[in-house]
């Protein structure tokens, strides 16, 4: 379908609109330029019906007024709080470790708000995957873009680093309007979901590489002038990490940011994103980390963690607290998570 617009009666307007959205839903399955799993007839098997249903709901939600979208996301978040006790328990541990100065009631209030924002960000994936450039720009404000542009104009390479905030994909879409980007993603076990995630992250021109490709493609893209976009705050295992403070807690931290900065000479700029009560995303690009890289991998990891912590403390509900950030512990320490 070449044109989603139509003219004529109201009835004439409805049918092309439905065809348009069906095409947008199926489009990632036909886009051969995406480096993602090819379409397979097995994607129509019952095991993928849940994925199709979720994608359909998310796609249709983009047609709703913004207040309705936020209300839908709010209900999803509240449902998550009631039915996913495993993740809720993980989040409670994380919040207790990171905010011991809060009362238990304050942490529970923060957890509930976090899950509301989580649900709203999930529904907004439809906008990341299918909304127009202009619609995304109306929802997002970016602060600090001028310094990013000045650095690029002077010939500097740039690596943006962001913690796992809820609006991480919307942030990538917003930043793609400033400069061509390059990033890495974890390959989902669900290949159908992989296709949609890939399209959402690459459709505005970003180069997306998978982890199993290693750092070389990303380093090459940064050297060629693309702005790197990386989410390094993951507890993968102790073998590939160093322990650096995060909220005052020794945390298994990937030293990859310092490594890429040394390989490319890139300026490292921390990024944070906040989804507010009105459904707007506020993306903030911080100043380049001073004296980075230092040559000390532990000091560099600590500098990145400190920058992330500063952003998170401004709006703690925006961080993805449902992951096991402190699973890997120094020798002799037990994991704080049950099971």
Short mmCIF file of C-alpha atoms in Angstrom, two decimals:
data_model
loop_
_atom_site.label_atom_id
_atom_site.label_comp_id
_atom_site.label_asym_id
_atom_site.label_seq_id
_atom_site.Cartn_x
_atom_site.Cartn_y
_atom_site.Cartn_z
CA UNK A 1 0.00 0.00 0.00
CA UNK A 2 1.58 3.24 -1.15
CA UNK A 3 -0.75 5.71 0.49
CA UNK A 4 -2.64 5.44 3.76
CA UNK A 5 -4.78 8.50 3.00
CA UNK A 6 -8.20 8.37 1.41
CA UNK A 7 -10.94 10.70 0.29
CA UNK A 8 -14.69 10.39 0.08
CA UNK A 9 -17.42 9.42 2.51
CA UNK A 10 -16.89 8.34 6.11
CA UNK A 11 -17.34 4.73 5.06
CA UNK A 12 -14.66 5.16 2.42
CA UNK A 13 -12.34 6.54 5.10
CA UNK A 14 -12.75 3.60 7.46
CA UNK A 15 -11.81 0.77 5.11
CA UNK A 16 -8.52 2.25 3.85
CA UNK A 17 -7.66 3.08 7.46
CA UNK A 18 -8.12 -0.53 8.48
CA UNK A 19 -6.09 -1.71 5.48
CA UNK A 20 -3.40 0.82 6.38
CA UNK A 21 -3.03 -0.46 9.93
CA UNK A 22 -3.09 -4.09 8.84
CA UNK A 23 -0.29 -3.26 6.40
CA UNK A 24 1.70 -1.52 9.13
CA UNK A 25 1.32 -4.56 11.37
CA UNK A 26 2.51 -6.94 8.66
CA UNK A 27 5.10 -4.63 7.11
CA UNK A 28 8.01 -5.80 9.32
CA UNK A 29 7.44 -9.31 8.02
CA UNK A 30 8.03 -8.18 4.42
CA UNK A 31 10.86 -5.72 4.88
CA UNK A 32 13.84 -7.61 3.47
CA UNK A 33 16.38 -4.93 4.35
CA UNK A 34 16.04 -5.65 8.08
CA UNK A 35 18.70 -7.92 9.49
CA UNK A 36 16.21 -9.95 11.43
CA UNK A 37 14.75 -13.48 11.24
CA UNK A 38 12.96 -14.11 7.94
CA UNK A 39 9.23 -14.64 7.99
CA UNK A 40 8.29 -18.25 8.62
CA UNK A 41 4.90 -19.85 8.29
CA UNK A 42 5.49 -21.23 11.78
CA UNK A 43 4.88 -17.68 13.04
CA UNK A 44 1.19 -18.43 12.48
CA UNK A 45 1.32 -21.37 14.91
CA UNK A 46 -0.59 -21.16 18.21
CA UNK A 47 2.60 -20.47 20.18
CA UNK A 48 2.78 -17.03 18.51
CA UNK A 49 -0.87 -16.10 18.84
CA UNK A 50 -0.15 -14.26 22.08
CA UNK A 51 2.53 -12.20 20.33
CA UNK A 52 0.18 -11.40 17.45
CA UNK A 53 -2.59 -10.43 19.87
CA UNK A 54 -0.29 -8.15 21.85
CA UNK A 55 0.98 -6.50 18.66
CA UNK A 56 -2.59 -5.99 17.43
CA UNK A 57 -3.66 -4.37 20.71
CA UNK A 58 -0.59 -2.12 20.72
CA UNK A 59 -1.13 -1.17 17.08
CA UNK A 60 -4.81 -0.35 17.60
CA UNK A 61 -4.00 1.65 20.73
CA UNK A 62 -2.08 4.15 18.61
CA UNK A 63 -5.43 5.22 17.13
CA UNK A 64 -6.74 6.24 20.57
CA UNK A 65 -6.58 9.75 22.04
CA UNK A 66 -3.53 10.25 24.24
CA UNK A 67 -5.49 10.26 27.55
CA UNK A 68 -7.02 6.91 26.65
CA UNK A 69 -3.61 5.44 25.83
CA UNK A 70 -2.32 6.55 29.22
CA UNK A 71 -5.37 5.10 30.96
CA UNK A 72 -4.87 1.75 29.20
CA UNK A 73 -1.21 1.69 30.23
CA UNK A 74 -2.16 2.58 33.80
CA UNK A 75 -4.52 -0.38 33.98
CA UNK A 76 -1.89 -2.72 32.55
CA UNK A 77 0.59 -1.56 35.18
CA UNK A 78 -1.88 -2.07 38.02
CA UNK A 79 -2.70 -5.54 36.67
CA UNK A 80 1.03 -6.32 36.56
CA UNK A 81 1.27 -5.35 40.24
CA UNK A 82 -1.43 -7.88 41.16
CA UNK A 83 -0.50 -10.88 39.02
CA UNK A 84 3.30 -10.86 38.59
CA UNK A 85 4.43 -11.30 42.16
CA UNK A 86 7.84 -12.64 41.12
CA UNK A 87 8.84 -9.38 39.42
CA UNK A 88 7.16 -7.29 42.09
CA UNK A 89 9.25 -9.08 44.73
CA UNK A 90 12.45 -8.40 42.75
CA UNK A 91 11.54 -4.72 42.49
CA UNK A 92 10.91 -4.52 46.23
CA UNK A 93 14.39 -5.90 46.94
CA UNK A 94 15.99 -3.43 44.53
CA UNK A 95 14.16 -0.46 46.00
CA UNK A 96 15.00 -1.50 49.55
CA UNK A 97 18.69 -1.77 48.65
CA UNK A 98 18.82 1.50 46.71
CA UNK A 99 16.55 3.63 48.89
CA UNK A 100 17.04 2.51 52.51
CA UNK A 101 16.23 6.07 53.59
CA UNK A 102 12.64 5.64 52.32
CA UNK A 103 9.98 4.10 54.53
CA UNK A 104 8.41 0.82 53.40
CA UNK A 105 5.24 2.73 52.52
CA UNK A 106 7.17 5.24 50.40
CA UNK A 107 8.93 2.45 48.52
CA UNK A 108 5.62 0.69 47.86
CA UNK A 109 4.14 3.92 46.50
CA UNK A 110 7.19 4.29 44.27
CA UNK A 111 6.80 0.69 43.08
CA UNK A 112 3.15 1.23 42.14
CA UNK A 113 4.00 4.40 40.20
CA UNK A 114 6.86 2.58 38.49
CA UNK A 115 4.52 -0.16 37.25
CA UNK A 116 1.99 2.41 36.01
CA UNK A 117 4.73 4.06 33.95
CA UNK A 118 5.88 0.59 32.87
CA UNK A 119 2.43 -0.21 31.49
CA UNK A 120 2.23 3.13 29.71
CA UNK A 121 5.65 2.64 28.13
CA UNK A 122 4.61 -0.82 26.90
CA UNK A 123 1.52 0.57 25.19
CA UNK A 124 3.66 3.32 23.66
CA UNK A 125 5.74 0.69 21.87
CA UNK A 126 3.06 0.95 19.20
CA UNK A 127 4.13 4.54 18.60
CA UNK A 128 7.79 3.52 18.42
CA UNK A 129 6.95 0.83 15.87
CA UNK A 130 4.35 2.59 13.74
CA UNK A 131 3.84 6.30 14.50
CA UNK A 132 5.07 9.00 12.14
CA UNK A 133 8.22 10.99 12.76
CA UNK A 134 6.17 14.12 13.42
CA UNK A 135 3.97 12.39 15.99
CA UNK A 136 6.97 11.12 17.94
CA UNK A 137 8.55 14.57 17.83
CA UNK A 138 5.37 16.08 19.31
CA UNK A 139 5.56 13.66 22.25
CA UNK A 140 9.27 14.09 22.99
CA UNK A 141 11.45 16.96 24.12
CA UNK A 142 15.22 16.64 23.99
CA UNK A 143 17.53 18.74 26.18
CA UNK A 144 21.27 18.89 25.57
CA UNK A 145 21.05 18.25 21.85
CA UNK A 146 22.92 21.45 21.07
CA UNK A 147 26.10 20.21 22.74
CA UNK A 148 25.81 16.90 20.91
CA UNK A 149 25.54 18.75 17.61
CA UNK A 150 28.51 21.00 18.44
CA UNK A 151 30.68 17.99 19.20
CA UNK A 152 29.73 16.32 15.93
CA UNK A 153 30.27 19.53 13.97
CA UNK A 154 33.80 19.75 15.39
CA UNK A 155 34.55 16.21 14.23
CA UNK A 156 34.23 14.48 17.61
CA UNK A 157 32.87 10.96 17.89
CA UNK A 158 30.06 10.52 20.41
CA UNK A 159 28.79 7.59 22.48
CA UNK A 160 25.49 8.09 24.31
CA UNK A 161 24.95 5.79 27.30
CA UNK A 162 21.58 5.32 28.96
CA UNK A 163 20.40 3.12 31.83
CA UNK A 164 17.47 0.78 31.34
CA UNK A 165 14.73 3.36 31.73
CA UNK A 166 11.16 2.56 30.72
CA UNK A 167 11.22 4.90 27.72
CA UNK A 168 14.43 3.51 26.29
CA UNK A 169 12.99 2.79 22.82
CA UNK A 170 11.16 6.11 22.64
CA UNK A 171 14.43 7.79 23.59
CA UNK A 172 16.17 6.11 20.67
CA UNK A 173 13.42 7.25 18.32
CA UNK A 174 13.68 10.83 19.61
CA UNK A 175 17.47 10.94 19.34
CA UNK A 176 17.42 9.61 15.79
CA UNK A 177 16.12 13.03 14.70
CA UNK A 178 19.42 14.60 15.82
CA UNK A 179 21.97 12.31 14.19
CA UNK A 180 22.37 8.89 12.56
CA UNK A 181 22.71 6.34 15.34
CA UNK A 182 24.10 2.87 15.94
CA UNK A 183 23.22 0.54 18.78
CA UNK A 184 23.21 -3.06 19.97
CA UNK A 185 20.33 -5.24 21.10
CA UNK A 186 19.88 -8.54 22.83
CA UNK A 187 18.32 -11.11 20.52
CA UNK A 188 14.91 -12.10 21.94
CA UNK A 189 14.09 -15.79 22.11
CA UNK A 190 10.85 -15.00 20.25
CA UNK A 191 11.85 -14.39 16.59
CA UNK A 192 8.53 -12.72 15.76
CA UNK A 193 9.04 -10.21 18.55
CA UNK A 194 12.60 -9.78 17.30
CA UNK A 195 11.29 -8.57 13.94
CA UNK A 196 9.08 -5.89 15.46
CA UNK A 197 11.70 -4.72 17.94
CA UNK A 198 14.23 -4.52 15.13
CA UNK A 199 11.95 -2.46 12.91
CA UNK A 200 11.02 -0.10 15.73
CA UNK A 201 14.66 0.55 16.51
CA UNK A 202 15.93 0.82 12.95
CA UNK A 203 13.13 2.43 10.94
CA UNK A 204 14.47 5.97 11.41
CA UNK A 205 17.87 5.03 10.02
CA UNK A 206 19.71 3.62 13.04
CA UNK A 207 22.11 0.73 12.56
CA UNK A 208 21.17 -2.08 14.95
CA UNK A 209 23.59 -4.89 15.75
CA UNK A 210 23.06 -7.95 17.91
CA UNK A 211 25.30 -8.90 20.80
CA UNK A 212 26.56 -12.02 19.08
CA UNK A 213 28.14 -9.77 16.44
CA UNK A 214 30.46 -8.37 19.10
CA UNK A 215 31.62 -4.77 19.48
CA UNK A 216 33.40 -4.45 16.15
CA UNK A 217 30.38 -3.34 14.03
CA UNK A 218 29.37 -0.73 16.62
CA UNK A 219 32.94 0.57 16.93
CA UNK A 220 33.18 0.77 13.14
CA UNK A 221 29.90 2.72 12.93
CA UNK A 222 31.02 5.22 15.59
CA UNK A 223 34.32 5.75 13.80
CA UNK A 224 32.35 6.38 10.60
CA UNK A 225 30.40 9.19 12.27
CA UNK A 226 27.33 7.49 13.71
CA UNK A 227 26.38 8.36 17.26
CA UNK A 228 26.64 5.27 19.45
CA UNK A 229 23.70 4.45 21.73
CA UNK A 230 24.39 1.88 24.43
CA UNK A 231 22.64 0.42 27.50
CA UNK A 232 25.53 -1.06 29.52
CA UNK A 233 23.86 -1.48 32.93
CA UNK A 234 23.27 -5.23 32.93
CA UNK A 235 24.33 -7.89 35.40
CA UNK A 236 25.42 -10.60 32.98
CA UNK A 237 27.95 -12.44 35.15
CA UNK A 238 31.05 -11.81 37.19
CA UNK A 239 33.42 -13.18 34.55
CA UNK A 240 32.88 -10.26 32.16
CA UNK A 241 32.24 -7.56 34.76
CA UNK A 242 33.96 -5.47 37.40
CA UNK A 243 32.39 -4.44 40.68
CA UNK A 244 31.64 -0.73 40.80
CA UNK A 245 29.41 1.22 43.20
CA UNK A 246 25.80 1.81 42.17
CA UNK A 247 23.65 3.43 44.86
CA UNK A 248 26.53 2.63 47.20
CA UNK A 249 26.30 -1.10 46.43
CA UNK A 250 29.12 -3.07 44.74
CA UNK A 251 27.46 -3.98 41.44
CA UNK A 252 28.65 -6.23 38.61
CA UNK A 253 29.21 -3.70 35.82
CA UNK A 254 30.27 -4.25 32.22
CA UNK A 255 33.43 -2.19 31.51
CA UNK A 256 32.41 -1.88 27.87
CA UNK A 257 31.86 1.90 27.83
CA UNK A 258 35.47 2.71 28.66
CA UNK A 259 36.64 0.14 26.15
CA UNK A 260 34.60 1.62 23.30
CA UNK A 261 35.69 5.14 24.25
CA UNK A 262 39.34 4.08 24.06
CA UNK A 263 38.84 2.33 20.71
CA UNK A 264 36.96 5.22 19.07
CA UNK A 265 38.08 8.33 20.94
CA UNK A 266 34.38 9.07 21.48
CA UNK A 267 33.04 11.55 24.01
CA UNK A 268 30.71 9.70 26.39
CA UNK A 269 27.46 11.51 27.21
CA UNK A 270 24.92 10.07 29.70
CA UNK A 271 21.25 10.17 28.75
CA UNK A 272 18.09 9.91 30.84
CA UNK A 273 14.40 9.83 29.91
CA UNK A 274 11.30 10.61 31.95
CA UNK A 275 7.69 9.86 31.01
CA UNK A 276 5.53 12.42 32.81
CA UNK A 277 1.89 12.47 33.94
CA UNK A 278 0.75 14.06 30.67
CA UNK A 279 2.31 11.30 28.58
CA UNK A 280 5.26 13.34 27.34
CA UNK A 281 8.81 12.02 27.19
CA UNK A 282 11.63 14.27 28.38
CA UNK A 283 15.04 13.15 27.12
CA UNK A 284 18.07 14.77 28.75
CA UNK A 285 21.57 14.50 27.28
CA UNK A 286 24.19 15.25 29.93
CA UNK A 287 27.61 16.80 29.50
CA UNK A 288 30.46 14.49 28.39
CA UNK A 289 32.04 12.56 31.25
CA UNK A 290 35.15 14.41 32.39
CA UNK A 291 38.51 12.65 32.10
CA UNK A 292 36.90 9.65 30.46
CA UNK A 293 38.27 7.11 29.76
CA UNK A 294 40.77 7.23 32.59
CA UNK A 295 42.66 4.05 31.75
CA UNK A 296 41.34 2.38 34.92
CA UNK A 297 38.46 0.07 33.99
CA UNK A 298 37.00 0.06 37.50
CA UNK A 299 37.13 3.85 37.77
CA UNK A 300 35.49 4.17 34.35
CA UNK A 301 32.72 1.73 35.32
CA UNK A 302 32.17 3.69 38.53
CA UNK A 303 31.93 6.96 36.57
CA UNK A 304 29.22 5.55 34.30
CA UNK A 305 27.28 4.12 37.26
CA UNK A 306 27.49 7.46 39.07
CA UNK A 307 26.09 9.27 36.04
CA UNK A 308 23.24 6.77 35.82
CA UNK A 309 22.48 7.07 39.52
CA UNK A 310 22.29 10.86 39.25
CA UNK A 311 19.66 10.57 36.52
CA UNK A 312 17.69 7.84 38.26
CA UNK A 313 17.46 9.79 41.52
CA UNK A 314 15.70 12.64 39.69
CA UNK A 315 12.82 10.30 38.74
CA UNK A 316 13.34 6.85 40.29
CA UNK A 317 10.06 5.47 39.00
CA UNK A 318 11.51 5.53 35.47
CA UNK A 319 14.16 2.84 36.07
CA UNK A 320 13.44 -0.82 35.30
CA UNK A 321 13.39 -2.11 38.88
CA UNK A 322 11.96 -5.52 37.98
CA UNK A 323 15.33 -6.90 36.83
CA UNK A 324 17.90 -8.55 39.10
CA UNK A 325 20.48 -5.77 39.10
CA UNK A 326 22.36 -7.19 42.10
CA UNK A 327 22.23 -10.90 41.27
CA UNK A 328 26.01 -11.33 40.95
CA UNK A 329 27.68 -10.60 44.27
CA UNK A 330 31.29 -10.34 45.43
CA UNK A 331 32.77 -13.58 46.77
CA UNK A 332 31.06 -14.75 49.92
CA UNK A 333 27.87 -12.73 49.47
CA UNK A 334 24.53 -14.36 48.79
CA UNK A 335 22.12 -13.07 46.16
CA UNK A 336 19.40 -10.91 47.71
CA UNK A 337 16.73 -12.47 45.49
CA UNK A 338 14.78 -15.50 46.61
CA UNK A 339 14.86 -18.51 44.31
#
